[in-house]
Short mmCIF file of C-alpha atoms in Angstrom, two decimals:
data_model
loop_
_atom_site.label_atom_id
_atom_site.label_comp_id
_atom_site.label_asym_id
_atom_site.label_seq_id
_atom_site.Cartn_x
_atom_site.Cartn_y
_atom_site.Cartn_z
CA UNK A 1 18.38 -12.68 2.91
CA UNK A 2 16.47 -13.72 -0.04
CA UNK A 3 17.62 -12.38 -3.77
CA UNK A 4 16.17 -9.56 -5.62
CA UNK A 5 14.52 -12.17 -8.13
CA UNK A 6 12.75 -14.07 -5.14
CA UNK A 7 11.21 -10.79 -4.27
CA UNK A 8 9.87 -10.00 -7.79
CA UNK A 9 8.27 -13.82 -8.18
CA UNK A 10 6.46 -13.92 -4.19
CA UNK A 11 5.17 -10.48 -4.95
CA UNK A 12 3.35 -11.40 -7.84
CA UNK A 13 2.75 -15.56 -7.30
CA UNK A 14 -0.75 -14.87 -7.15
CA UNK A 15 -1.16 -14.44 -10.80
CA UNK A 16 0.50 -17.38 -12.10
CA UNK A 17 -1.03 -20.10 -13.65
CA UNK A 18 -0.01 -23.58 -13.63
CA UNK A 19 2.88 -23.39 -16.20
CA UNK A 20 3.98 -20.07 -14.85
CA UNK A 21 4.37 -21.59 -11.69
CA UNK A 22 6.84 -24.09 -12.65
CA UNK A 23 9.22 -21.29 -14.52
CA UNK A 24 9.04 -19.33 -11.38
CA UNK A 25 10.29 -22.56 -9.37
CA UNK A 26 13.02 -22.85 -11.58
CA UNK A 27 14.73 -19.69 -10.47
CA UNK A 28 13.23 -19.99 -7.10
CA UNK A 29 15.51 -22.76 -6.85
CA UNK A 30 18.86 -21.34 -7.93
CA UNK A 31 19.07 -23.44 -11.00
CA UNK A 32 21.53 -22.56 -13.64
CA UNK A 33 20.54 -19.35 -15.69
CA UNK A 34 19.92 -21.12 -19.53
CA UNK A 35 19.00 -19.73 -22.67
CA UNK A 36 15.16 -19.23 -23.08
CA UNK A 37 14.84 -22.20 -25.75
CA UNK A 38 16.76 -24.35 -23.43
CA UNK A 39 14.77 -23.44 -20.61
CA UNK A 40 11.53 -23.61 -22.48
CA UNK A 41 12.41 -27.35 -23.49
CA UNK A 42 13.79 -28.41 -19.90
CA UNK A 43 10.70 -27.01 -18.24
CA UNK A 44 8.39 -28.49 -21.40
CA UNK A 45 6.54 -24.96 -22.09
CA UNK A 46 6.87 -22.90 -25.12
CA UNK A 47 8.99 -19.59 -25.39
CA UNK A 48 6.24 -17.40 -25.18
CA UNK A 49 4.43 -18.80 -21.59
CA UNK A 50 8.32 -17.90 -20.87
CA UNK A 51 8.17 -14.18 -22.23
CA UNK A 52 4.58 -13.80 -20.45
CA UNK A 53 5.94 -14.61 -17.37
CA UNK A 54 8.51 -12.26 -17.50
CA UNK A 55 6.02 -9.60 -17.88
CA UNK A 56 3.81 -11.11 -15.05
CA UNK A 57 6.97 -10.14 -12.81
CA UNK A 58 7.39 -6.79 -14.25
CA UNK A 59 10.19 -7.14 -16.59
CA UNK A 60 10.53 -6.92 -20.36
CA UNK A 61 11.92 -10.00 -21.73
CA UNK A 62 13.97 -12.89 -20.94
CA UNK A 63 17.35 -10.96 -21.23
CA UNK A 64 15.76 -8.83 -18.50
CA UNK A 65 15.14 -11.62 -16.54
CA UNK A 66 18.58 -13.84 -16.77
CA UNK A 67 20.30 -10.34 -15.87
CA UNK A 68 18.87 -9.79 -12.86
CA UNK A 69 19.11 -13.03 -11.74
CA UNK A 70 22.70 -13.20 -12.15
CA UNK A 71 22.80 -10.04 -10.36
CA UNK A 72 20.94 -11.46 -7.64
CA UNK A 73 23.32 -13.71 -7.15
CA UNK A 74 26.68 -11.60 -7.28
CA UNK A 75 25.28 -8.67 -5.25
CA UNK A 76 24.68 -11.13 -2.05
CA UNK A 77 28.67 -11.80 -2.00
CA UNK A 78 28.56 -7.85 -1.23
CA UNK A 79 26.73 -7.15 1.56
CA UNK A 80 27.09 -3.86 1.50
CA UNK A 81 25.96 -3.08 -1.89
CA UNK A 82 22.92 -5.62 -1.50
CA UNK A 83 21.06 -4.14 1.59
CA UNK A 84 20.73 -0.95 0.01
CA UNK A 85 19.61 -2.14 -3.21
CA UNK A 86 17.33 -5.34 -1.61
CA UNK A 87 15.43 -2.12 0.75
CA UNK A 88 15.55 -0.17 -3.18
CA UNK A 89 13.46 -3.01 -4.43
CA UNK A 90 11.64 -3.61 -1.62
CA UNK A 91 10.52 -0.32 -1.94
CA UNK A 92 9.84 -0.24 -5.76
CA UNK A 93 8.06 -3.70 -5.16
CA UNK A 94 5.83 -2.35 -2.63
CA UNK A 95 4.72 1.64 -4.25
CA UNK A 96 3.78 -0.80 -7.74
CA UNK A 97 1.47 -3.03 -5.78
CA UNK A 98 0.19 -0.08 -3.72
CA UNK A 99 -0.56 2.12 -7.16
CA UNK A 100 -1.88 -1.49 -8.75
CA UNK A 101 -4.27 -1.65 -6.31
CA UNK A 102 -5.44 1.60 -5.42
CA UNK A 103 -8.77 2.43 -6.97
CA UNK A 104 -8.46 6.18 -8.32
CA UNK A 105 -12.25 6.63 -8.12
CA UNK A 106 -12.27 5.92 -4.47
CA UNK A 107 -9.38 7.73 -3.87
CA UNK A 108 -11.32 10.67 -5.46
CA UNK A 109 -14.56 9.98 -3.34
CA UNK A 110 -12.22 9.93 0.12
CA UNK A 111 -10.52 13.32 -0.97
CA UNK A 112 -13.82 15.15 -1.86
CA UNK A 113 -15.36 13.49 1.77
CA UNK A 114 -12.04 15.00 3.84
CA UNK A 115 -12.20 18.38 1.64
CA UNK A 116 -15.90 19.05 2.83
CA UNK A 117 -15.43 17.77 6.38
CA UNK A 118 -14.59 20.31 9.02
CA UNK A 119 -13.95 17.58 12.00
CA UNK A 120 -12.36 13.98 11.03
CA UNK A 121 -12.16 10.93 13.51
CA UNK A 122 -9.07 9.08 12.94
CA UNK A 123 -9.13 5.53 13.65
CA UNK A 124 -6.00 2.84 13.68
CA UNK A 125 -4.08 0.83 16.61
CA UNK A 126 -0.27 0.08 16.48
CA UNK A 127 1.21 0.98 13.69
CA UNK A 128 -2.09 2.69 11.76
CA UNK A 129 -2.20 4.55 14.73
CA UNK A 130 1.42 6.27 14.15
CA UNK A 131 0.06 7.09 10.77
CA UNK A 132 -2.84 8.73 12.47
CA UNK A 133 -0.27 11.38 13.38
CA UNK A 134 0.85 11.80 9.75
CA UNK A 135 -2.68 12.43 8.57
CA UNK A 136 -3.32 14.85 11.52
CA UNK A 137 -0.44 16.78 10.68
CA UNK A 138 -1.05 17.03 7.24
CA UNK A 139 -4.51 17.71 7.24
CA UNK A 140 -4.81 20.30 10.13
CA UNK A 141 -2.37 22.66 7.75
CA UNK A 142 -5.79 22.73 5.43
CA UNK A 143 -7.49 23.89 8.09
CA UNK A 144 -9.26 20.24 9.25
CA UNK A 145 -9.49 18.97 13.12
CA UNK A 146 -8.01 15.77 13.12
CA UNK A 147 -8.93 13.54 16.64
CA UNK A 148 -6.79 10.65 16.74
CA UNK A 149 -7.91 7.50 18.43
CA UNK A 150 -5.29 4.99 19.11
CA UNK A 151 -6.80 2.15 21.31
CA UNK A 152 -9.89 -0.57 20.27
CA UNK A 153 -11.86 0.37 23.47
CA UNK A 154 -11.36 4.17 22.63
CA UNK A 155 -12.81 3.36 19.01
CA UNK A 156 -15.78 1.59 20.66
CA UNK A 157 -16.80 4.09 22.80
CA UNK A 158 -16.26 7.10 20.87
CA UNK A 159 -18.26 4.83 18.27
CA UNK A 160 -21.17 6.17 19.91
CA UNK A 161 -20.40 9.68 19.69
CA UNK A 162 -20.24 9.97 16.49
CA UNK A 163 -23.19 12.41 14.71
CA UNK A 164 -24.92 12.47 11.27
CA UNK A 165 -22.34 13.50 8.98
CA UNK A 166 -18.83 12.87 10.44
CA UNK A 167 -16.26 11.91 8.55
CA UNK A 168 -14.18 8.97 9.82
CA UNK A 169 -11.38 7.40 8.54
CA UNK A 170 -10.32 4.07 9.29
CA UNK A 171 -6.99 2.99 9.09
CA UNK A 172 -6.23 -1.16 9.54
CA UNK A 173 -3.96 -2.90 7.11
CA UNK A 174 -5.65 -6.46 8.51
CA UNK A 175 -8.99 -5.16 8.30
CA UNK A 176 -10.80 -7.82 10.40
CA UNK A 177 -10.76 -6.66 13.90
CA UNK A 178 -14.51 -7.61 15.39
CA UNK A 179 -14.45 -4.79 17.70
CA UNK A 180 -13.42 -2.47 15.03
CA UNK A 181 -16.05 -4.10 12.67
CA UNK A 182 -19.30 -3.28 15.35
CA UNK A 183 -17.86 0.45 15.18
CA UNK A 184 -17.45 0.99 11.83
CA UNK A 185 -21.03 -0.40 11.82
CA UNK A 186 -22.25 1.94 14.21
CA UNK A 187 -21.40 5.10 12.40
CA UNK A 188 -22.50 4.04 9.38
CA UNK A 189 -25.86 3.34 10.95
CA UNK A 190 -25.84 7.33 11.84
CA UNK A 191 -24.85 8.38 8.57
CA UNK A 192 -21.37 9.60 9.33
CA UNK A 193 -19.45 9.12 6.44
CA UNK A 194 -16.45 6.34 6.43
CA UNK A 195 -13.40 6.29 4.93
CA UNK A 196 -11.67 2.54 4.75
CA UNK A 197 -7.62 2.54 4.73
CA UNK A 198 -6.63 -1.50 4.41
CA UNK A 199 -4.71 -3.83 2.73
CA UNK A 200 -7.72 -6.73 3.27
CA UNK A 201 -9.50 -6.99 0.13
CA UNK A 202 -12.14 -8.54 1.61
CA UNK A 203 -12.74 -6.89 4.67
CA UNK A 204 -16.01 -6.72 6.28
CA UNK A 205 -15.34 -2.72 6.79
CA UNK A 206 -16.26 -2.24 2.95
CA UNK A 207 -19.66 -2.97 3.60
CA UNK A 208 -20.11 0.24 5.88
CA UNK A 209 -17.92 2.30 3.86
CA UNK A 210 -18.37 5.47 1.56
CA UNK A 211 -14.79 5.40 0.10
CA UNK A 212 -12.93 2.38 0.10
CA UNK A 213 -8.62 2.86 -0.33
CA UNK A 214 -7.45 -0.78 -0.99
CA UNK A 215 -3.27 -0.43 0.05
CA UNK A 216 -0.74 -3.67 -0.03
CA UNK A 217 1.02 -5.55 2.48
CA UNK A 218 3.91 -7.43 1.16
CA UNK A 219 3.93 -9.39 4.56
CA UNK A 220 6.49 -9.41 7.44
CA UNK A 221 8.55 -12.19 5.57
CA UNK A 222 8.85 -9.98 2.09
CA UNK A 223 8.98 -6.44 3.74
CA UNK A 224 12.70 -6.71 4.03
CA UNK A 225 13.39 -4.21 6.37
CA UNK A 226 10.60 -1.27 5.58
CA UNK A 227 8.21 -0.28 8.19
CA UNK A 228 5.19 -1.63 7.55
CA UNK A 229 2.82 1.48 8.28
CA UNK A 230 4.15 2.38 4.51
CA UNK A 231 1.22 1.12 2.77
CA UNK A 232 -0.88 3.17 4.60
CA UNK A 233 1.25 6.23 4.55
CA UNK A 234 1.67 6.43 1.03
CA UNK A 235 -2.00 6.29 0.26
CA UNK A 236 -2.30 9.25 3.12
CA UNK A 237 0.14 10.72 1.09
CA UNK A 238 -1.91 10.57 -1.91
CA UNK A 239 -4.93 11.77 -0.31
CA UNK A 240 -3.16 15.06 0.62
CA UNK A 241 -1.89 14.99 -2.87
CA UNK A 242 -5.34 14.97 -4.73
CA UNK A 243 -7.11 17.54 -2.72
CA UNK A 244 -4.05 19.96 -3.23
CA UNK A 245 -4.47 18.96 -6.93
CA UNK A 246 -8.30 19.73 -6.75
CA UNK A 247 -8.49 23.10 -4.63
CA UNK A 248 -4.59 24.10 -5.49
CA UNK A 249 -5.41 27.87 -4.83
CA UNK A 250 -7.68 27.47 -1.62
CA UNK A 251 -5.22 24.55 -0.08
CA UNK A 252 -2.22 26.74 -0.70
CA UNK A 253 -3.56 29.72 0.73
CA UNK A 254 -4.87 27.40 3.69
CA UNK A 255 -1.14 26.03 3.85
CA UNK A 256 0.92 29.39 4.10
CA UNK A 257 -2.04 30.36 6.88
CA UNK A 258 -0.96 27.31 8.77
CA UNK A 259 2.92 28.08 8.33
CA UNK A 260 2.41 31.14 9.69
CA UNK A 261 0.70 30.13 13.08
CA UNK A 262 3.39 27.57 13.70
CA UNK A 263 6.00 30.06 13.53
CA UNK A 264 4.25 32.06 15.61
CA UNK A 265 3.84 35.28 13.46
#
């Protein structure tokens, strides 16, 4: 299992220059904890490319950093004590990147498109698809019809269906699927509005899309035990979130209404 300081410096290796690369080595491989001017003059970079890179990583200072390293290193004699706090940072890891990346603008464009829509297509296969059924849930209590599509030849066909001014919502944390791709293409050629739900900055989706929710994916080497739908759950989660926020009064009343049906009064 790999320590709690491993996490922190793969999550954010992206960022690092040159010199912040070779600090993050250091620890990366398990070298004695030193002071920062005798790591600063081992490594042959100045205190403060230090300090920056402890911010990089999300920490404070140096202290914060030499602390949790030799933390890192006690808790994985407990085993116990570690799992809960490695799936703890996991966590806090992965709900950082997610807000870091999450444009609030677009998340503001994809509420007010699922607030005026009546009927939303749902589209996601394997584990978008069990967050399909989160975002049906949640949205049929304001009153929204939710169809779920769970299967690439499903998406292609119903593709076609699709009239001027549907909302769908697209839900793939790769974002590159070709078959995918030619759907979210044809929609967009009918005007149906499109809602993108990924983790792939780059994916060809954007082009076609009206609202685009950039998520994370730590990868299935750093997820350390969370399911990965989470990414995309947490921005559903958010999207619920901001159109209670917007219509509070409506989306309540909308909300007891549904609460009432279920229980069958």
């Amino acid at each position: 299992m790999e320590s709690y300081i491993e996490l922190i410096i793969q999550a954010n290796q992206k960022k690092f220059t040159d010199v912040e690369r070779v600090i993050a080595q250091y620890f990366l491989d398990g070298n004695k904890e030193l002071g920062i001017q005798e790591l600063a003059k081992k490594l042959s970079v100045s205190n403060s490319s230090i300090t920056r890179f402890c911010k990089k990583i999300g920490l404070a200072n140096y202290k914060e950093l030499i602390y949790l390293y030799k933390y890192s290193s006690k808790g994985a004699k407990n085993q116990n004590d570690s799992s809960i706090s490695y799936v703890n940072l996991n966590y806090s890891l992965l709900l950082n990147d997610i807000i870091e990346k999450l444009d609030k603008e677009e998340v503001k464009k994809a509420a007010l498109m699922i607030d005026a829509g009546r009927i939303i297509h749902y589209w996601g296969t394997g584990y978008n698809a069990f967050c399909g059924e989160d975002f049906q849930f949640k949205f049929s209590r304001l009153g929204k019809i939710v169809n779920v599509i769970k299967d690439e030849h499903s998406i292609s066909m119903m593709a076609h269906g699709v009239q001027q001014g549907d909302l769908v919502v697209v839900s793939s944390i790769s974002g590159d699927n070709e078959a995918i791709q030619e759907a979210v293409k044809t929609v967009s050629e009918k005007n149906a509005k499109v809602i993108v739900i990924t983790a792939n900055e780059k994916s060809p989706y954007k082009e076609f899309s009206n609202a685009f929710c950039l998520t994370s994916s730590m990868g299935k080497k750093d997820m350390g035990g969370i399911s990965p739908q989470i990414p995309v759950l947490t921005v559903i989660d958010i999207l619920y979130t901001e159109i209670l926020a917007m219509y509070h009064e409506d989306t309540i009343k909308s909300w007891i209404k549904s609460e009432v049906i279920l229980k069958g009064k």
